[in-house]
Coordinates of C-alpha atoms in Angstrom, one line a residue:
M1 CA 0.0 0.0 -0.4
G2 CA 1.2 3.4 -0.7
K3 CA 2.2 5.9 1.7
G4 CA 0.1 8.5 -0.4
V5 CA -3.2 6.3 0.2
L6 CA -2.7 6.4 3.9
F7 CA -2.3 10.2 3.9
G8 CA -5.1 11.3 1.5
G9 CA -3.0 10.8 -1.7
G10 CA -3.2 8.5 -4.4
K11 CA -6.0 6.4 -5.8
P12 CA -9.0 6.1 -3.2
P13 CA -10.1 2.5 -2.2
K14 CA -13.3 0.8 -3.7
S15 CA -15.3 1.6 -0.6
A16 CA -14.3 5.4 -0.9
S17 CA -14.9 5.9 -4.5
L18 CA -17.4 8.5 -3.4
M19 CA -15.2 10.7 -2.6
G20 CA -13.4 11.6 -5.6
N21 CA -14.4 14.9 -5.6
D22 CA -15.8 17.7 -3.5
E23 CA -19.1 17.3 -4.6
Q24 CA -19.2 13.4 -4.5
H25 CA -17.8 13.7 -0.9
E26 CA -20.7 16.2 0.2
T27 CA -23.3 13.9 -1.4
Y28 CA -21.7 11.0 0.4
K29 CA -21.7 12.9 3.7
L30 CA -25.5 13.8 3.4
E31 CA -26.5 10.3 2.5
Q32 CA -24.6 9.0 5.5
K33 CA -26.3 11.6 7.7
E34 CA -29.6 10.9 6.2
R35 CA -29.1 7.2 7.3
F36 CA -28.2 8.1 10.8
Y37 CA -31.3 10.2 11.4
A38 CA -33.7 7.9 9.9
S39 CA -32.0 5.0 12.1
R40 CA -32.6 7.5 15.1
R41 CA -36.4 8.2 13.8
R42 CA -36.8 4.2 13.7
G43 CA -35.5 3.7 17.3
G44 CA -37.2 6.6 18.8
G45 CA -40.4 5.0 17.2
E46 CA -39.7 1.5 18.6
E47 CA -39.0 3.2 21.7
E48 CA -42.2 5.4 22.0
E49 CA -44.1 2.0 20.9
E50 CA -42.5 0.3 24.0
K51 CA -43.8 3.0 26.2
T52 CA -47.3 2.9 24.4
R53 CA -47.2 -0.9 25.1
A54 CA -46.2 -0.7 28.5
R55 CA -49.1 1.7 29.7
K56 CA -51.8 -0.2 27.9
R57 CA -50.3 -3.2 29.6
I58 CA -50.3 -1.4 33.1
T59 CA -54.1 -0.1 32.5
K60 CA -55.6 -3.2 31.3
S61 CA -54.1 -5.1 34.3
I62 CA -55.5 -2.8 37.0
K63 CA -58.9 -2.8 35.1
R64 CA -58.6 -6.5 34.8
G65 CA -57.5 -7.3 38.3
A66 CA -60.3 -5.0 39.6
F67 CA -62.9 -6.9 37.8
T68 CA -61.7 -10.3 38.4
G69 CA -61.7 -9.6 42.2
L70 CA -65.1 -8.1 42.2
T71 CA -66.4 -10.9 40.2
L72 CA -65.2 -13.5 42.4
K73 CA -65.7 -12.2 45.9
G74 CA -68.4 -10.1 45.0
G75 CA -70.6 -13.2 43.4
V76 CA -69.7 -15.3 46.4
N77 CA -70.9 -12.7 48.6
V78 CA -74.2 -12.1 46.8
F79 CA -74.7 -15.7 46.8
A80 CA -74.0 -15.8 50.6
V81 CA -76.7 -13.1 51.4
L82 CA -79.2 -14.3 49.3
S83 CA -78.9 -17.7 51.1
R84 CA -79.1 -15.9 54.5
Y85 CA -82.5 -14.1 53.3
L86 CA -83.9 -17.7 52.0
R87 CA -83.1 -19.2 55.5
G88 CA -85.5 -16.4 56.9
K89 CA -82.9 -13.9 58.0
T90 CA -84.3 -10.3 57.2
T91 CA -82.9 -7.7 59.0
R92 CA -80.1 -5.6 58.1
E93 CA -77.9 -7.1 60.9
Q94 CA -79.0 -10.6 59.9
L95 CA -78.2 -10.5 56.2
K96 CA -74.6 -8.2 56.3
A97 CA -75.4 -7.2 52.9
R98 CA -73.4 -3.7 53.6
E99 CA -70.4 -6.0 55.1
A100 CA -70.8 -8.1 51.9
F101 CA -70.6 -5.3 49.7
E102 CA -67.4 -3.4 51.4
D103 CA -65.7 -6.8 51.3
A104 CA -66.0 -7.4 47.6
V105 CA -64.8 -3.4 47.0
K106 CA -61.8 -3.8 49.0
F107 CA -60.9 -7.0 47.4
S108 CA -61.3 -5.8 44.4
V109 CA -59.1 -2.8 45.1
F110 CA -56.6 -5.2 46.2
V111 CA -56.3 -7.4 43.2
G112 CA -56.5 -4.2 40.8
S113 CA -53.8 -2.6 43.0
F114 CA -51.5 -5.6 43.1
A115 CA -51.9 -6.3 39.4
G116 CA -51.0 -2.7 38.5
A117 CA -48.1 -2.4 40.9
Y118 CA -46.7 -5.6 39.7
V119 CA -46.9 -5.1 35.9
T120 CA -45.5 -1.6 36.9
S121 CA -42.6 -2.7 38.4
D122 CA -42.2 -5.4 35.8
E123 CA -41.7 -2.8 33.2
V124 CA -39.5 -0.5 34.8
L125 CA -37.0 -2.9 35.8
A126 CA -36.9 -4.1 32.1
W127 CA -36.6 -0.9 30.9
K128 CA -34.3 0.6 33.3
F129 CA -31.6 -2.6 33.9
G130 CA -32.3 -4.4 30.7
A131 CA -34.9 -7.2 30.4
E132 CA -32.4 -10.0 29.4
K133 CA -30.3 -8.9 32.4
T134 CA -33.1 -8.9 35.1
K135 CA -35.4 -11.8 33.7
R136 CA -34.1 -14.4 36.4
Y137 CA -35.3 -12.1 39.3
R138 CA -37.5 -9.5 38.1
A139 CA -40.8 -11.3 38.5
F140 CA -40.0 -12.2 42.2
V141 CA -38.9 -8.8 42.9
S142 CA -42.1 -7.1 41.2
G143 CA -44.6 -9.5 43.3
V144 CA -42.7 -8.5 46.6
V145 CA -42.8 -4.8 45.6
A146 CA -46.4 -5.1 45.1
S147 CA -47.4 -7.3 48.3
P148 CA -47.9 -4.0 50.5
S149 CA -51.4 -3.5 48.6
F150 CA -52.4 -6.6 50.7
L151 CA -53.2 -4.3 53.1
L152 CA -55.8 -2.9 51.3
A153 CA -57.7 -6.3 51.4
G154 CA -58.8 -5.1 54.8
A155 CA -57.8 -3.3 58.1
K156 CA -57.6 -6.7 60.1
P157 CA -54.6 -9.3 59.5
N158 CA -55.7 -12.0 56.9
Y159 CA -53.7 -15.0 57.9
S160 CA -56.4 -17.2 56.3
L161 CA -55.5 -15.8 52.9
A162 CA -52.0 -15.2 53.6
S163 CA -51.1 -18.6 54.4
Y164 CA -53.2 -20.2 51.9
L165 CA -51.4 -18.4 49.3
S166 CA -48.0 -19.4 50.8
L167 CA -49.2 -23.0 50.6
K168 CA -49.8 -22.6 46.9
A169 CA -46.6 -21.0 46.6
L170 CA -44.7 -24.0 48.3
V171 CA -46.8 -26.4 46.2
L172 CA -45.3 -24.4 42.9
M173 CA -41.9 -24.7 44.4
S174 CA -42.5 -28.7 44.8
R175 CA -43.8 -29.2 41.1
V176 CA -40.5 -27.3 40.2
G177 CA -38.4 -29.0 42.5
A178 CA -39.8 -32.1 41.2
K179 CA -38.4 -31.6 37.5
S180 CA -34.8 -30.0 38.6
E181 CA -31.8 -31.7 37.0
N182 CA -30.1 -32.0 40.3
E183 CA -30.6 -35.2 41.6
R184 CA -30.7 -33.8 45.5
V185 CA -33.0 -30.9 44.8
R186 CA -35.6 -33.9 43.0
S187 CA -35.3 -36.3 46.0
L188 CA -36.1 -33.4 48.5
F189 CA -39.4 -32.9 46.6
R190 CA -40.5 -36.5 45.9
V191 CA -42.3 -37.2 49.0
A192 CA -44.5 -34.1 48.3
N193 CA -45.2 -35.6 44.9
W194 CA -46.3 -38.8 45.8
E195 CA -49.6 -39.9 44.2
H196 CA -51.8 -40.1 47.2
A197 CA -50.1 -37.1 49.1
D198 CA -53.1 -35.1 48.6
V199 CA -55.3 -37.6 50.5
A200 CA -53.0 -38.0 53.3
V201 CA -52.9 -34.4 53.8
V202 CA -56.7 -34.1 53.9
T203 CA -56.7 -36.9 56.4
G204 CA -54.0 -35.4 58.8
S205 CA -55.6 -32.2 58.7
A206 CA -59.2 -33.6 59.7
V207 CA -57.6 -34.5 63.1
V208 CA -57.0 -31.0 63.8
I209 CA -59.9 -29.3 61.8
L210 CA -62.8 -31.7 63.2
G211 CA -60.9 -32.2 66.6
C212 CA -61.2 -28.6 67.3
F213 CA -64.6 -28.2 65.9
I214 CA -65.7 -30.7 68.6
L215 CA -63.6 -30.1 71.5
K216 CA -62.1 -26.4 70.9
P217 CA -64.6 -24.6 69.1
E218 CA -62.8 -21.3 69.5
A219 CA -59.8 -22.4 67.3
V220 CA -62.2 -22.9 64.1
R221 CA -64.0 -19.8 64.0
G222 CA -65.4 -17.0 61.3
A223 CA -67.0 -18.2 58.0
Y224 CA -65.2 -21.6 58.0
G225 CA -66.7 -22.1 61.6
A226 CA -70.1 -21.2 60.2
F227 CA -69.5 -23.6 57.1
L228 CA -68.8 -26.4 59.3
D229 CA -71.9 -25.7 61.6
R230 CA -74.0 -25.6 58.3
H231 CA -72.6 -29.1 56.7
C232 CA -71.9 -31.0 60.2
G233 CA -75.0 -32.6 59.7
K234 CA -76.1 -32.1 63.3
T235 CA -77.4 -29.2 65.5
K236 CA -75.3 -27.1 67.6
R237 CA -76.7 -28.4 70.6
Q238 CA -75.6 -31.9 69.8
V239 CA -72.0 -30.7 68.8
E240 CA -71.8 -29.1 72.4
A241 CA -73.6 -32.3 74.2
L242 CA -70.7 -34.5 72.1
R243 CA -68.0 -32.0 73.4
E244 CA -69.4 -32.5 77.0
L245 CA -69.7 -36.3 76.7
C246 CA -66.1 -36.4 75.8
F247 CA -64.8 -34.5 78.8
L248 CA -67.0 -36.3 81.4
P249 CA -64.7 -37.9 84.1
E250 CA -65.0 -41.7 83.9
N251 CA -63.2 -42.4 87.1
D252 CA -63.8 -39.8 89.6
P253 CA -61.8 -39.7 92.6
E254 CA -65.2 -39.2 94.4
G255 CA -66.9 -41.9 93.0
K256 CA -69.6 -39.5 91.2
G257 CA -68.6 -40.5 87.6
E258 CA -71.6 -42.8 87.1
E259 CA -74.0 -39.8 88.9
M260 CA -72.6 -37.4 86.6
F261 CA -72.9 -39.6 83.2
R262 CA -76.5 -40.3 84.5
E263 CA -77.4 -36.7 85.0
Y264 CA -75.8 -35.9 81.6
C265 CA -78.0 -38.3 79.9
E266 CA -81.2 -37.1 81.7
R267 CA -80.4 -33.6 80.7
T268 CA -79.2 -34.2 77.1
A269 CA -81.9 -36.4 76.3
I270 CA -84.7 -33.6 77.4
V271 CA -82.7 -30.7 75.4
L272 CA -82.5 -32.5 72.2
N273 CA -85.8 -33.6 72.4
K274 CA -86.9 -29.8 72.9
T275 CA -84.7 -28.9 69.7
G276 CA -86.0 -31.9 67.3
S277 CA -82.6 -33.7 67.8
L278 CA -84.1 -36.7 69.4
S279 CA -87.8 -38.1 69.1
A280 CA -89.9 -38.1 72.2
A281 CA -90.2 -42.2 72.0
K282 CA -86.1 -42.5 72.4
K283 CA -86.2 -39.5 75.2
D284 CA -88.9 -41.8 77.0
E285 CA -86.8 -44.6 76.7
M286 CA -83.5 -42.9 78.0
L287 CA -85.3 -41.7 80.9
R288 CA -87.0 -45.1 81.9
A289 CA -83.5 -46.7 81.9
I290 CA -81.8 -43.8 84.0
Q291 CA -85.0 -44.7 86.6
R292 CA -84.5 -48.6 86.6
G293 CA -80.4 -47.6 86.8
G294 CA -81.0 -45.7 90.1
G295 CA -83.5 -42.9 89.6
G296 CA -82.9 -39.2 88.3
G297 CA -81.7 -36.5 90.0
G298 CA -78.8 -37.9 92.0
G299 CA -80.6 -41.2 93.9
G300 CA -79.0 -44.8 93.7
G301 CA -75.4 -43.0 93.0
G302 CA -73.9 -46.5 92.6
V303 CA -76.0 -48.2 90.1
K304 CA -74.8 -48.2 86.3
L305 CA -77.0 -47.4 83.7
P306 CA -77.7 -50.3 80.9
Y307 CA -75.9 -47.8 78.2
S308 CA -72.5 -47.7 77.6
R309 CA -70.9 -44.5 76.5
D310 CA -70.8 -45.7 72.8
A311 CA -74.3 -46.7 72.9
V312 CA -75.3 -43.2 74.2
Y313 CA -73.1 -41.7 71.4
R314 CA -75.2 -43.8 68.8
K315 CA -78.5 -42.9 70.4
F316 CA -77.7 -39.0 70.8
F317 CA -75.8 -38.3 67.7
M318 CA -76.6 -41.5 65.1
N319 CA -80.3 -41.7 65.7
D320 CA -79.7 -45.2 67.1
A321 CA -79.0 -46.6 63.9
N322 CA -76.4 -48.8 62.4
P323 CA -73.7 -47.6 60.8
I324 CA -74.9 -48.0 57.1
E325 CA -78.1 -46.7 57.9
H326 CA -76.8 -43.4 59.4
F327 CA -74.3 -43.1 56.3
L328 CA -77.1 -43.3 53.9
A329 CA -79.5 -41.2 55.8
F330 CA -76.7 -38.6 56.2
V331 CA -75.9 -38.4 52.8
K332 CA -79.6 -38.3 51.3
N333 CA -80.1 -35.4 54.2
S334 CA -76.9 -33.3 53.7
W335 CA -76.3 -33.6 49.7
G336 CA -78.7 -30.9 48.8
T337 CA -77.2 -28.2 51.0
S338 CA -73.8 -29.2 50.2
F339 CA -74.8 -28.7 46.4
I340 CA -76.3 -25.3 46.9
S341 CA -73.0 -24.1 48.7
H342 CA -70.8 -25.3 45.9
V343 CA -72.8 -23.4 43.3
P344 CA -70.7 -19.9 43.8
I345 CA -67.4 -21.8 44.2
Y346 CA -67.9 -23.2 40.5
V347 CA -70.1 -20.7 38.6
F348 CA -68.4 -17.6 39.0
P349 CA -65.0 -18.7 38.4
A350 CA -66.7 -20.4 35.0
I351 CA -68.0 -17.3 34.3
L352 CA -64.9 -15.4 34.6
L353 CA -63.0 -18.1 32.5
H354 CA -65.5 -18.6 29.8
R355 CA -68.4 -16.1 29.9
E356 CA -70.4 -16.2 26.6
K357 CA -69.2 -19.8 25.5
L358 CA -70.8 -21.2 28.8
L359 CA -74.2 -20.4 27.5
K360 CA -73.1 -21.4 23.6
D361 CA -71.4 -24.8 24.9
P362 CA -73.5 -27.5 26.3
K363 CA -70.8 -29.6 26.9
L364 CA -69.6 -26.8 29.5
L365 CA -72.3 -26.5 31.4
G366 CA -72.7 -30.5 31.8
K367 CA -69.0 -30.4 33.1
L368 CA -69.8 -27.6 35.3
F369 CA -72.7 -29.5 36.9
A370 CA -70.6 -32.8 37.0
G371 CA -68.2 -30.7 39.2
I372 CA -70.7 -29.2 41.6
A373 CA -72.2 -32.8 41.9
R374 CA -68.8 -34.5 42.7
S375 CA -67.6 -31.8 44.9
S376 CA -71.3 -31.9 46.7
L377 CA -70.8 -35.6 47.2
F378 CA -67.5 -35.3 48.7
L379 CA -68.3 -32.8 51.5
T380 CA -71.1 -35.1 52.3
V381 CA -69.5 -38.3 52.5
Y382 CA -66.5 -36.5 54.0
C383 CA -68.7 -35.5 57.0
A384 CA -70.6 -38.7 57.3
L385 CA -67.5 -40.5 57.8
A386 CA -66.1 -38.1 60.2
W387 CA -69.2 -39.4 62.4
Q388 CA -68.5 -43.0 61.7
G389 CA -64.9 -42.7 62.7
P390 CA -65.5 -42.5 66.7
D391 CA -68.5 -44.7 66.5
V392 CA -66.3 -47.5 65.0
L393 CA -63.5 -46.6 67.9
G394 CA -66.2 -46.9 70.5
R395 CA -67.8 -49.9 69.8
L396 CA -64.3 -51.3 70.1
T397 CA -63.2 -49.7 73.4
K398 CA -67.0 -48.7 74.7
K399 CA -65.5 -45.4 75.4
V400 CA -66.3 -41.9 73.8
T401 CA -63.1 -39.7 74.9
P402 CA -61.0 -36.9 73.5
T403 CA -58.3 -39.6 72.3
T404 CA -61.4 -41.9 70.6
L405 CA -62.8 -39.0 68.8
V406 CA -59.5 -37.5 67.5
C407 CA -58.3 -40.9 66.4
G408 CA -61.8 -41.7 64.6
V409 CA -62.5 -38.5 62.4
P410 CA -59.3 -39.0 60.3
L411 CA -61.8 -41.7 58.6
A412 CA -63.3 -38.6 57.1
G413 CA -60.2 -38.4 54.6
A414 CA -61.0 -41.5 52.5
A415 CA -64.0 -39.4 51.0
T416 CA -61.0 -37.5 49.0
F417 CA -61.0 -40.4 46.3
I418 CA -64.1 -39.1 45.4
E419 CA -62.7 -35.7 43.7
K420 CA -60.5 -35.7 40.6
K421 CA -56.9 -35.7 40.8
S422 CA -56.5 -31.8 40.2
R423 CA -59.4 -31.0 42.8
R424 CA -57.6 -33.1 45.2
G425 CA -54.6 -31.1 45.3
E426 CA -56.6 -27.7 45.9
L427 CA -58.6 -29.7 48.9
A428 CA -55.4 -30.7 50.5
T429 CA -53.8 -27.0 50.3
Y430 CA -57.4 -25.6 51.7
C431 CA -57.3 -28.3 54.5
L432 CA -53.7 -27.9 55.6
D433 CA -54.2 -24.1 55.7
K434 CA -57.1 -24.3 57.7
S435 CA -55.4 -26.8 60.1
L436 CA -52.4 -24.6 60.6
E437 CA -54.9 -21.5 61.4
S438 CA -56.5 -24.1 64.0
V439 CA -53.3 -24.9 65.5
V440 CA -52.2 -21.1 65.4
I441 CA -55.4 -20.0 67.4
S442 CA -55.0 -22.7 69.9
M443 CA -51.3 -22.0 70.6
L444 CA -52.3 -18.2 71.0
S445 CA -55.0 -19.3 73.6
W446 CA -52.6 -21.5 75.6
G447 CA -49.8 -18.7 75.7
Y448 CA -47.3 -20.5 73.3
I449 CA -47.3 -17.3 70.9
P450 CA -47.2 -13.8 72.4
K451 CA -50.5 -12.3 72.4
S452 CA -48.8 -8.9 71.2
W453 CA -48.2 -10.7 67.7
K454 CA -52.0 -11.2 67.2
D455 CA -52.5 -7.6 65.9
K456 CA -49.3 -7.1 64.1
R457 CA -49.3 -7.3 60.2
L458 CA -47.2 -10.3 59.8
D459 CA -49.7 -11.7 57.1
V460 CA -48.1 -9.0 54.8
L461 CA -44.6 -10.7 55.2
L462 CA -46.4 -14.1 54.3
F463 CA -48.1 -12.5 51.5
A464 CA -44.9 -11.1 50.0
F465 CA -43.1 -14.5 50.0
A466 CA -46.2 -16.1 48.4
A467 CA -46.7 -13.1 45.9
G468 CA -42.9 -13.2 45.0
T469 CA -42.8 -17.0 44.6
I470 CA -45.9 -17.5 42.4
C471 CA -45.1 -14.8 40.1
M472 CA -41.7 -16.3 39.5
C473 CA -43.1 -19.4 38.9
Y474 CA -45.4 -17.8 36.5
D475 CA -42.9 -16.0 34.7
R476 CA -40.2 -18.4 34.8
K477 CA -41.9 -21.9 35.2
R478 CA -45.2 -21.6 33.5
E479 CA -45.7 -25.2 33.1
S480 CA -45.8 -25.6 37.1
F481 CA -49.6 -24.0 37.0
R482 CA -52.6 -25.5 36.1
S483 CA -54.5 -24.3 33.0
N484 CA -57.4 -22.5 35.0
Y485 CA -55.1 -20.3 37.2
L486 CA -52.7 -19.5 34.1
N487 CA -55.8 -18.2 32.1
V488 CA -56.5 -15.9 34.9
F489 CA -53.1 -14.8 35.3
D490 CA -52.5 -14.4 31.7
F491 CA -56.1 -12.4 31.7
I492 CA -54.8 -10.0 34.4
L493 CA -51.3 -9.6 33.6
G494 CA -51.0 -10.4 29.8
N495 CA -51.2 -13.6 27.8
R496 CA -48.5 -12.4 24.7
G497 CA -44.9 -12.0 24.4
H498 CA -43.7 -13.7 27.7
S499 CA -40.4 -15.2 26.0
R500 CA -39.5 -11.8 24.4
H501 CA -40.4 -9.7 27.6
K502 CA -42.7 -7.6 25.5
I503 CA -45.8 -8.7 27.3
R504 CA -49.2 -7.3 26.0
H505 CA -52.7 -8.2 26.2
V506 CA -53.8 -10.0 23.0
G507 CA -56.9 -12.0 21.9
S508 CA -58.8 -10.8 25.1
Y509 CA -61.5 -13.0 24.7
E510 CA -60.2 -16.1 23.0
I511 CA -57.4 -16.9 25.3
L512 CA -59.6 -17.5 28.2
F513 CA -61.7 -20.1 25.7
Q514 CA -58.0 -22.1 25.0
P515 CA -55.8 -24.2 26.4
P516 CA -52.8 -22.2 28.1
S517 CA -49.9 -22.7 26.3
V518 CA -46.2 -22.4 27.9
V519 CA -44.7 -21.5 24.6
D520 CA -45.0 -17.6 23.4
L521 CA -47.3 -17.6 20.5
D522 CA -45.5 -14.5 19.2
A523 CA -42.1 -16.1 19.3
L524 CA -43.8 -19.1 17.7
L525 CA -45.2 -17.2 14.8
L526 CA -42.1 -14.9 14.2
D527 CA -39.5 -17.8 13.7
N528 CA -36.4 -16.2 12.8
T529 CA -35.8 -19.1 10.5
T530 CA -38.4 -18.5 8.4
N531 CA -39.4 -15.4 5.9
T532 CA -41.8 -14.0 8.3
N533 CA -42.7 -11.2 5.9
D534 CA -44.5 -14.0 3.8
A535 CA -48.3 -13.2 4.8
S536 CA -49.4 -16.6 3.7
F537 CA -46.8 -18.4 6.1
V538 CA -48.2 -16.5 9.3
D539 CA -51.6 -16.9 8.4
N540 CA -50.9 -21.0 7.8
K541 CA -48.9 -21.0 11.0
K542 CA -51.9 -19.2 12.6
S543 CA -54.3 -21.8 11.5
A544 CA -52.2 -24.7 12.6
V545 CA -52.0 -23.2 16.0
K546 CA -55.6 -22.6 16.3
S547 CA -56.5 -26.1 15.1
R548 CA -54.0 -27.8 17.5
L549 CA -55.7 -25.6 20.6
S550 CA -59.3 -26.4 19.4
E551 CA -58.4 -30.2 19.8
G552 CA -56.9 -29.6 23.2
K553 CA -53.1 -30.2 22.1
G554 CA -51.6 -27.2 22.9
I555 CA -48.9 -25.5 20.9
A556 CA -45.9 -27.4 19.5
N557 CA -43.1 -26.2 17.1

């Protein structure tokens, strides 16, 4: 290469042929400048488009979150008010309509605020620090940042919801851990993914929930306590009578055990007859037996009754029927009540998920009815078996004590097999949450937990862990979600662009009718190896995807 070329002299290189004279040089500079500004204009247009996309996503997330919260909580609360009205409660205090309305509005504000805060944090972190650099932790951080919105759900601590969501987060972690490439991690979560782990959890939770319901009712309170009162199949007086029977001393040091038992039988027979739980014939039979056994009111203290305690259990709480007769009668009398209670649990989520398709597709209505019927049967059989368990142990031991009661009620867990597999997991999480709640309340009453902690908002910390974990799994491990939950999350937070970190709400109505996919549809359609400018290619790809979705196969490459 000549020296003159390096210093501007000699023949210019081929790439610089435009610089042969001043006019060509100026033309070259103008073209370069035009290219530069055109590039800037394109970059500015893309940036503005991104800002518009982010703003729309935030706005839609807030609206859809508020709508979802109002639909779910409001629908259940309206149904509760109507059921109270149909049961003859007509005063404002009895209907609690205002409280139900306020509760629904607060929950709606909470879900809308959480969705808005999460999406805003997600977009800001991606814009400020880069979507690729922050993709591993951005969803977790955004969930934690949005967690203070839980304070809007109510002025009082809501440990029930916070602990339930925390357990759901642990369930998602177990699903992710079970598929880990690390053998130690897989072995750690292997027990949680045992085929019948859900049944074992429901059975174990029955020990705490039903044991507390009878023996320590203050540990099962609020809406869940009212739920058990309504579905246990017995009157409140019968439940109180059973608690009293369990705690009656058998071997009283002063020798008054039999006298106390006789007084209990006489008093309870009269009360249960007045409340309609015991027929007049059975009441008279019990009183005659008491008279023959030594007289009522304290006479003949040492003479035993002809009834053992397990026989009294059957007479007062099973209508003196054999186990099969009591089981069938219980299911027949209680299934209707259980069916009505499950209607809002199934109907309002179905309205949210399927909307107009619910009326157009008879198969969906059939599945909805079948789901309500199956869950209603589960609850009815669960409660029936809970009464059968103590009877079985009573027949073996001739005793009715707190021990026989607690060891007998887990028989109710066998009813879990009635439910389909996906529903069993939900039941296990719910029952475990309620049992832990009862344990904490009991520990508070016994002094094992300082009462000063009672009013602290530690529930927000629980929710922060749950929100961060669930959002991280939603963003990074979408396959760990069940389809219904994934549909709702996509509806609120955006259903397209996850793999490219440009999430938006597309197909607002169609997405709720289709099986969700862990594959990003946009990324699938915009395959780099294919000429995506070809309109026929895009149309054919969309048709293929929709065809697979309609067949319930999901999206495949």
